[in-house]
Amino acid sequence: HRHIGRLLEAGGAHLDAYYYCPHHRDGKIAEYAIACDCRKPGRGLVDRATRELGVDAAESFTVGDRWLDIALARNIGGRGVLVRTGYGADEEHRPPDGLSADRVVNNLIEAVGWILENVGSEA
């Protein structure tokens, strides 16, 4: 996180918080082997950020390399960007029925560019 923070700082940006879900219903640690609303595509972590940081979920963008990330965007009423890095190149060709990304891009830099062009718009 410190490394990412330094890279962002060099570009004049920062992250307000990191959120993660420790749960997985098939996990090996009993206390965390549960279904929860904070695991994507559930909106629990976004709801937490909304409370703690004043984030407007409907004005937010979700960027990820899996369709679960795009499903999260839909669940919060925001927009979703699928990146082809990581799993994204394979995922792009297997969208779940009824789910589409607002934009598919090659990498995080392209995602940021598209987001900056669309902040405040209903694109």
C-alpha positions as YAML, in Angstrom:
chain: A
units: angstrom
residues:
- id: 1
  name: HIS
  ca: [0.00, 0.00, 0.00]
- id: 2
  name: ARG
  ca: [2.87, 2.36, 0.75]
- id: 3
  name: HIS
  ca: [4.35, 1.72, -2.70]
- id: 4
  name: ILE
  ca: [1.04, 2.42, -4.41]
- id: 5
  name: GLY
  ca: [0.64, 5.52, -2.25]
- id: 6
  name: ARG
  ca: [4.02, 6.86, -3.33]
- id: 7
  name: LEU
  ca: [3.24, 6.26, -7.00]
- id: 8
  name: LEU
  ca: [-0.09, 8.04, -6.71]
- id: 9
  name: GLU
  ca: [1.43, 10.90, -4.75]
- id: 10
  name: ALA
  ca: [3.99, 11.45, -7.49]
- id: 11
  name: GLY
  ca: [1.08, 12.00, -9.86]
- id: 12
  name: GLY
  ca: [-0.84, 14.26, -7.48]
- id: 13
  name: ALA
  ca: [-3.37, 11.62, -6.43]
- id: 14
  name: HIS
  ca: [-4.13, 9.62, -3.30]
- id: 15
  name: LEU
  ca: [-6.32, 6.84, -1.94]
- id: 16
  name: ASP
  ca: [-8.60, 7.66, 0.95]
- id: 17
  name: ALA
  ca: [-8.95, 4.09, 2.22]
- id: 18
  name: TYR
  ca: [-8.47, 0.42, 1.43]
- id: 19
  name: TYR
  ca: [-11.39, -1.95, 1.96]
- id: 20
  name: TYR
  ca: [-11.34, -5.72, 1.72]
- id: 21
  name: CYS
  ca: [-13.56, -8.68, 2.51]
- id: 22
  name: PRO
  ca: [-11.97, -11.50, 4.53]
- id: 23
  name: HIS
  ca: [-14.93, -13.85, 4.00]
- id: 24
  name: HIS
  ca: [-15.39, -16.76, 1.63]
- id: 25
  name: ARG
  ca: [-18.15, -19.28, 2.10]
- id: 26
  name: ASP
  ca: [-15.74, -22.09, 1.13]
- id: 27
  name: GLY
  ca: [-12.90, -20.76, 3.30]
- id: 28
  name: LYS
  ca: [-10.88, -22.92, 5.67]
- id: 29
  name: ILE
  ca: [-11.07, -20.62, 8.72]
- id: 30
  name: ALA
  ca: [-14.49, -21.23, 10.25]
- id: 31
  name: GLU
  ca: [-15.14, -17.71, 11.51]
- id: 32
  name: TYR
  ca: [-14.55, -16.28, 8.01]
- id: 33
  name: ALA
  ca: [-16.22, -19.11, 6.06]
- id: 34
  name: ILE
  ca: [-19.50, -17.28, 5.66]
- id: 35
  name: ALA
  ca: [-21.57, -15.67, 2.95]
- id: 36
  name: CYS
  ca: [-21.64, -11.91, 3.46]
- id: 37
  name: ASP
  ca: [-22.72, -8.71, 1.76]
- id: 38
  name: CYS
  ca: [-19.19, -7.29, 1.62]
- id: 39
  name: ARG
  ca: [-17.93, -9.87, -0.88]
- id: 40
  name: LYS
  ca: [-18.38, -8.76, -4.49]
- id: 41
  name: PRO
  ca: [-20.83, -8.36, -6.08]
- id: 42
  name: GLY
  ca: [-22.41, -7.48, -2.73]
- id: 43
  name: ARG
  ca: [-22.41, -3.81, -1.89]
- id: 44
  name: GLY
  ca: [-21.39, -3.96, 1.77]
- id: 45
  name: LEU
  ca: [-17.94, -2.39, 1.37]
- id: 46
  name: VAL
  ca: [-19.31, 0.35, -0.87]
- id: 47
  name: ASP
  ca: [-21.98, 1.09, 1.73]
- id: 48
  name: ARG
  ca: [-19.22, 1.33, 4.34]
- id: 49
  name: ALA
  ca: [-17.25, 3.77, 2.17]
- id: 50
  name: THR
  ca: [-20.42, 5.78, 1.63]
- id: 51
  name: ARG
  ca: [-20.84, 6.15, 5.38]
- id: 52
  name: GLU
  ca: [-17.18, 6.75, 6.22]
- id: 53
  name: LEU
  ca: [-16.08, 8.88, 3.27]
- id: 54
  name: GLY
  ca: [-19.26, 10.43, 1.96]
- id: 55
  name: VAL
  ca: [-18.96, 8.58, -1.35]
- id: 56
  name: ASP
  ca: [-21.96, 8.80, -3.67]
- id: 57
  name: ALA
  ca: [-22.27, 5.26, -5.00]
- id: 58
  name: ALA
  ca: [-24.41, 6.32, -7.96]
- id: 59
  name: GLU
  ca: [-21.66, 8.72, -9.07]
- id: 60
  name: SER
  ca: [-18.93, 6.12, -8.66]
- id: 61
  name: PHE
  ca: [-16.99, 3.98, -11.11]
- id: 62
  name: THR
  ca: [-15.93, 0.40, -10.48]
- id: 63
  name: VAL
  ca: [-12.85, -0.80, -12.35]
- id: 64
  name: GLY
  ca: [-11.89, -4.44, -12.44]
- id: 65
  name: ASP
  ca: [-10.81, -7.43, -14.45]
- id: 66
  name: ARG
  ca: [-13.80, -9.67, -13.64]
- id: 67
  name: TRP
  ca: [-17.51, -9.53, -14.31]
- id: 68
  name: LEU
  ca: [-18.05, -9.54, -10.53]
- id: 69
  name: ASP
  ca: [-16.60, -6.01, -10.54]
- id: 70
  name: ILE
  ca: [-19.09, -4.93, -13.19]
- id: 71
  name: ALA
  ca: [-21.93, -6.61, -11.28]
- id: 72
  name: LEU
  ca: [-20.90, -4.59, -8.21]
- id: 73
  name: ALA
  ca: [-21.11, -1.41, -10.31]
- id: 74
  name: ARG
  ca: [-24.67, -2.32, -11.27]
- id: 75
  name: ASN
  ca: [-25.59, -3.19, -7.67]
- id: 76
  name: ILE
  ca: [-24.54, 0.26, -6.44]
- id: 77
  name: GLY
  ca: [-26.08, 2.13, -9.38]
- id: 78
  name: GLY
  ca: [-22.66, 3.22, -10.68]
- id: 79
  name: ARG
  ca: [-20.71, 2.57, -13.84]
- id: 80
  name: GLY
  ca: [-18.34, -0.31, -14.51]
- id: 81
  name: VAL
  ca: [-15.12, -0.50, -16.50]
- id: 82
  name: LEU
  ca: [-13.66, -3.89, -17.41]
- id: 83
  name: VAL
  ca: [-9.88, -3.88, -17.91]
- id: 84
  name: ARG
  ca: [-8.23, -6.48, -20.13]
- id: 85
  name: THR
  ca: [-5.26, -6.90, -17.79]
- id: 86
  name: GLY
  ca: [-5.26, -9.77, -15.30]
- id: 87
  name: TYR
  ca: [-8.28, -11.97, -16.00]
- id: 88
  name: GLY
  ca: [-10.03, -9.32, -18.08]
- id: 89
  name: ALA
  ca: [-8.93, -10.47, -21.55]
- id: 90
  name: ASP
  ca: [-10.53, -13.87, -20.95]
- id: 91
  name: GLU
  ca: [-13.49, -12.48, -19.04]
- id: 92
  name: GLU
  ca: [-14.34, -10.02, -21.81]
- id: 93
  name: HIS
  ca: [-15.46, -12.86, -24.06]
- id: 94
  name: ARG
  ca: [-17.66, -14.56, -21.43]
- id: 95
  name: PRO
  ca: [-20.06, -11.94, -20.06]
- id: 96
  name: PRO
  ca: [-22.90, -13.28, -17.91]
- id: 97
  name: ASP
  ca: [-26.34, -12.94, -19.45]
- id: 98
  name: GLY
  ca: [-27.71, -9.44, -19.09]
- id: 99
  name: LEU
  ca: [-24.46, -7.87, -17.88]
- id: 100
  name: SER
  ca: [-22.31, -5.47, -19.86]
- id: 101
  name: ALA
  ca: [-19.58, -3.02, -18.99]
- id: 102
  name: ASP
  ca: [-19.94, 0.69, -19.62]
- id: 103
  name: ARG
  ca: [-16.49, 0.50, -21.15]
- id: 104
  name: VAL
  ca: [-13.85, -2.16, -21.84]
- id: 105
  name: VAL
  ca: [-10.27, -0.88, -21.92]
- id: 106
  name: ASN
  ca: [-6.78, -2.32, -22.15]
- id: 107
  name: ASN
  ca: [-5.42, -1.20, -18.79]
- id: 108
  name: LEU
  ca: [-5.89, 0.97, -15.73]
- id: 109
  name: ILE
  ca: [-4.47, 4.08, -17.41]
- id: 110
  name: GLU
  ca: [-7.13, 3.87, -20.14]
- id: 111
  name: ALA
  ca: [-9.78, 3.30, -17.46]
- id: 112
  name: VAL
  ca: [-8.69, 6.45, -15.63]
- id: 113
  name: GLY
  ca: [-8.77, 8.43, -18.88]
- id: 114
  name: TRP
  ca: [-12.30, 7.27, -19.67]
- id: 115
  name: ILE
  ca: [-13.47, 7.99, -16.13]
- id: 116
  name: LEU
  ca: [-12.02, 11.51, -16.19]
- id: 117
  name: GLU
  ca: [-13.82, 12.16, -19.48]
- id: 118
  name: ASN
  ca: [-17.11, 10.92, -17.98]
- id: 119
  name: VAL
  ca: [-17.13, 12.27, -14.43]
- id: 120
  name: GLY
  ca: [-20.39, 14.10, -13.93]
- id: 121
  name: SER
  ca: [-21.89, 12.85, -17.20]
- id: 122
  name: GLU
  ca: [-24.55, 10.24, -17.72]
- id: 123
  name: ALA
  ca: [-22.43, 8.39, -20.32]
...
